[in-house]
Amino acid sequence: MTAERNILLDVRNLAVDYRTGSGILGGRRGHVRVLENISLRLRRGETLGVVGESGCGKSTLAMALARFVIASHGDILFDGRDVLRLDAAGLRAWRRDMQLVFQSPQASLNPRMTVHSIVSEPLVTHTRLDRGERRQRVEELLGETGLDPSFLSRYPHELSGGQAQRVVLARALALNPLLLVLDEPTSALDVSVQAQILNLLMRLQAQHNLTYMLISHSLGVVEHVSDRIAVLYLGEIVEEGPRDEVFRQPRHPYTQALMAATPVVDPSKRQVHRPLSGMIPGPASRPRGCRFHTRCPRAWSLCHDTRPRPQHVGDGHVAACHLLTP
C-alpha cells in the first residue's frame, strides 16, 4: 500500500466558529473561532494522541469530525470521501465507519435501557440481523471487551465506571468501524481502571486493525498508547510529531510547559522547563500574534504581533514557534 493510500483520515485547514448570542437590544450576532487551520493526517492502524488543556478545542475537534458541529471551512477526507459534503445516505455510512466515544461512560448510556438493548441498538438501526443473530453478536462484543453474558440484563446504574466504559466500547465496535475518536475515554475512571481500559483499547486495536484518535489532557495517557502526538493550544496545533520524538525533545514552549507540569516517578526524567502559569484565554479573547505569548516565559516582541509558521524540526516533527532556528 502506498503512503497516500495508507492515509485513512486527512483533515485540511479545518476551522470551526461558534455563534455568539445577540445583544439585549437584538444586535447582530457575532462568531467566535474555536478551531483554526487544523491539519492532521491519520494513517490506518495508528493512534494519534491529541493533547492540550481544557478549553483548547479538543472536544470541538471530535464533534467536528463527527459532523455534530458545522465546520466553517476546510476539508475532512476519510478513505477517499469528502465528509463535509456527504448527503444523508453518505453521512449515515460515515457514522458507521467512525464512532465517537465520549468522556463520561455513564452519561453516554440510556439509564432506562439494559446493556443488551444499548449494545444492540446500532445493529437494529444499521443491519438486518434477526433477534437471535443480534443477541449472539452482542455477546461476542461483550466478550471482546471483557464482560460475560450476565451483564446483558443489567442497567447502567448497576455498572462500575470501568464496566460502563466497556459497554460503550462494545457498542462502538458493533458496526465494525474503521476509526474510533476517543474523547477523554479514561478521565472519569480511577487510575487502576484507566490502565485496564487503555490496555483493552490497545488489544482491540491489534485485533481489529482499528485506527484511533485519542483526545486527552493527560500526557501520560497519550504517551502510553499513541504513535504520534498533536499538541493543541487555543484552537491551533502548535506541535506535532512521532511520540518518542515529541516526548524526548519537545520544541514548542507550550509542549515543554505541559511536560514540566506532569509528575514523574524517576527524578532523572524530570523536565527542566518551566511549568505553565496563568490561565488559557477564552476563544473570544485570543491574543494577536502567537496565541501562547501571554503565558510564554520566553516571548519577545515578534511573538506579540506575528503568527509563527510551522517549521520542520525533525523527521515528521513540526512546531510553530518564532524561537526555533529555521
mmCIF file of N, CA and C in Angstrom, residues 5 11 18 20 30 42 48 76 93 115-116 131 162 171 192 221 229-230 232 242 264 296 306:
data_model
loop_
_atom_site.group_PDB
_atom_site.id
_atom_site.type_symbol
_atom_site.label_atom_id
_atom_site.label_comp_id
_atom_site.label_asym_id
_atom_site.label_seq_id
_atom_site.Cartn_x
_atom_site.Cartn_y
_atom_site.Cartn_z
ATOM 1 N N ARG A 5 -2.283 6.049 -0.019
ATOM 2 C CA ARG A 5 -3.409 5.152 0.190
ATOM 3 C C ARG A 5 -3.486 4.685 1.641
ATOM 4 N N VAL A 11 -7.328 15.683 7.442
ATOM 5 C CA VAL A 11 -8.003 16.929 7.810
ATOM 6 C C VAL A 11 -7.153 18.086 7.313
ATOM 7 N N TYR A 18 -18.176 29.293 16.508
ATOM 8 C CA TYR A 18 -19.408 29.231 17.284
ATOM 9 C C TYR A 18 -20.060 30.604 17.255
ATOM 10 N N THR A 20 -22.159 33.689 18.615
ATOM 11 C CA THR A 20 -22.423 34.315 19.910
ATOM 12 C C THR A 20 -23.834 34.871 19.897
ATOM 13 N N GLY A 30 -22.571 37.649 16.420
ATOM 14 C CA GLY A 30 -21.187 37.529 16.008
ATOM 15 C C GLY A 30 -20.765 36.078 16.013
ATOM 16 N N LEU A 42 -4.023 10.904 9.550
ATOM 17 C CA LEU A 42 -4.060 9.731 10.409
ATOM 18 C C LEU A 42 -3.956 8.485 9.534
ATOM 19 N N LEU A 48 -3.280 8.496 16.945
ATOM 20 C CA LEU A 48 -2.846 9.885 17.069
ATOM 21 C C LEU A 48 -3.373 10.417 18.391
ATOM 22 N N ILE A 76 -12.432 17.507 5.332
ATOM 23 C CA ILE A 76 -12.221 16.270 6.073
ATOM 24 C C ILE A 76 -12.375 15.133 5.079
ATOM 25 N N ALA A 93 -23.505 6.315 6.377
ATOM 26 C CA ALA A 93 -22.400 5.362 6.212
ATOM 27 C C ALA A 93 -21.154 5.829 6.960
ATOM 28 N N VAL A 115 -28.077 -3.372 29.130
ATOM 29 C CA VAL A 115 -26.841 -3.479 28.356
ATOM 30 C C VAL A 115 -27.118 -4.124 27.005
ATOM 31 N N HIS A 116 -27.961 -5.147 26.978
ATOM 32 C CA HIS A 116 -28.286 -5.795 25.700
ATOM 33 C C HIS A 116 -28.901 -4.803 24.727
ATOM 34 N N ARG A 131 -33.309 -11.258 15.656
ATOM 35 C CA ARG A 131 -33.133 -11.131 17.099
ATOM 36 C C ARG A 131 -32.053 -12.074 17.636
ATOM 37 N N GLY A 162 -15.641 1.446 35.040
ATOM 38 C CA GLY A 162 -14.911 0.652 34.061
ATOM 39 C C GLY A 162 -15.811 -0.254 33.266
ATOM 40 N N ARG A 171 -20.512 -1.162 22.220
ATOM 41 C CA ARG A 171 -21.471 -0.530 21.308
ATOM 42 C C ARG A 171 -20.753 0.138 20.139
ATOM 43 N N SER A 192 -6.318 2.812 38.419
ATOM 44 C CA SER A 192 -6.139 1.388 38.108
ATOM 45 C C SER A 192 -7.053 0.956 36.981
ATOM 46 N N VAL A 221 -1.313 9.377 29.460
ATOM 47 C CA VAL A 221 -2.213 8.524 28.687
ATOM 48 C C VAL A 221 -1.786 8.471 27.229
ATOM 49 N N ILE A 229 1.834 12.408 18.197
ATOM 50 C CA ILE A 229 1.251 13.361 19.138
ATOM 51 C C ILE A 229 0.981 14.673 18.411
ATOM 52 N N ALA A 230 -0.198 15.253 18.644
ATOM 53 C CA ALA A 230 -0.511 16.607 18.198
ATOM 54 C C ALA A 230 -0.877 17.426 19.427
ATOM 55 N N LEU A 232 -2.431 20.764 21.009
ATOM 56 C CA LEU A 232 -3.402 21.788 20.640
ATOM 57 C C LEU A 232 -3.396 22.894 21.696
ATOM 58 N N PRO A 242 6.208 12.335 15.844
ATOM 59 C CA PRO A 242 6.235 10.997 16.436
ATOM 60 C C PRO A 242 6.305 11.078 17.954
ATOM 61 N N VAL A 264 6.472 12.886 37.513
ATOM 62 C CA VAL A 264 7.238 11.732 37.064
ATOM 63 C C VAL A 264 7.791 10.996 38.283
ATOM 64 N N CYS A 296 3.970 32.613 27.761
ATOM 65 C CA CYS A 296 5.278 32.056 27.420
ATOM 66 C C CYS A 296 6.391 32.838 28.133
ATOM 67 N N THR A 306 3.153 38.794 15.391
ATOM 68 C CA THR A 306 3.254 37.966 14.184
ATOM 69 C C THR A 306 2.982 36.505 14.509
#
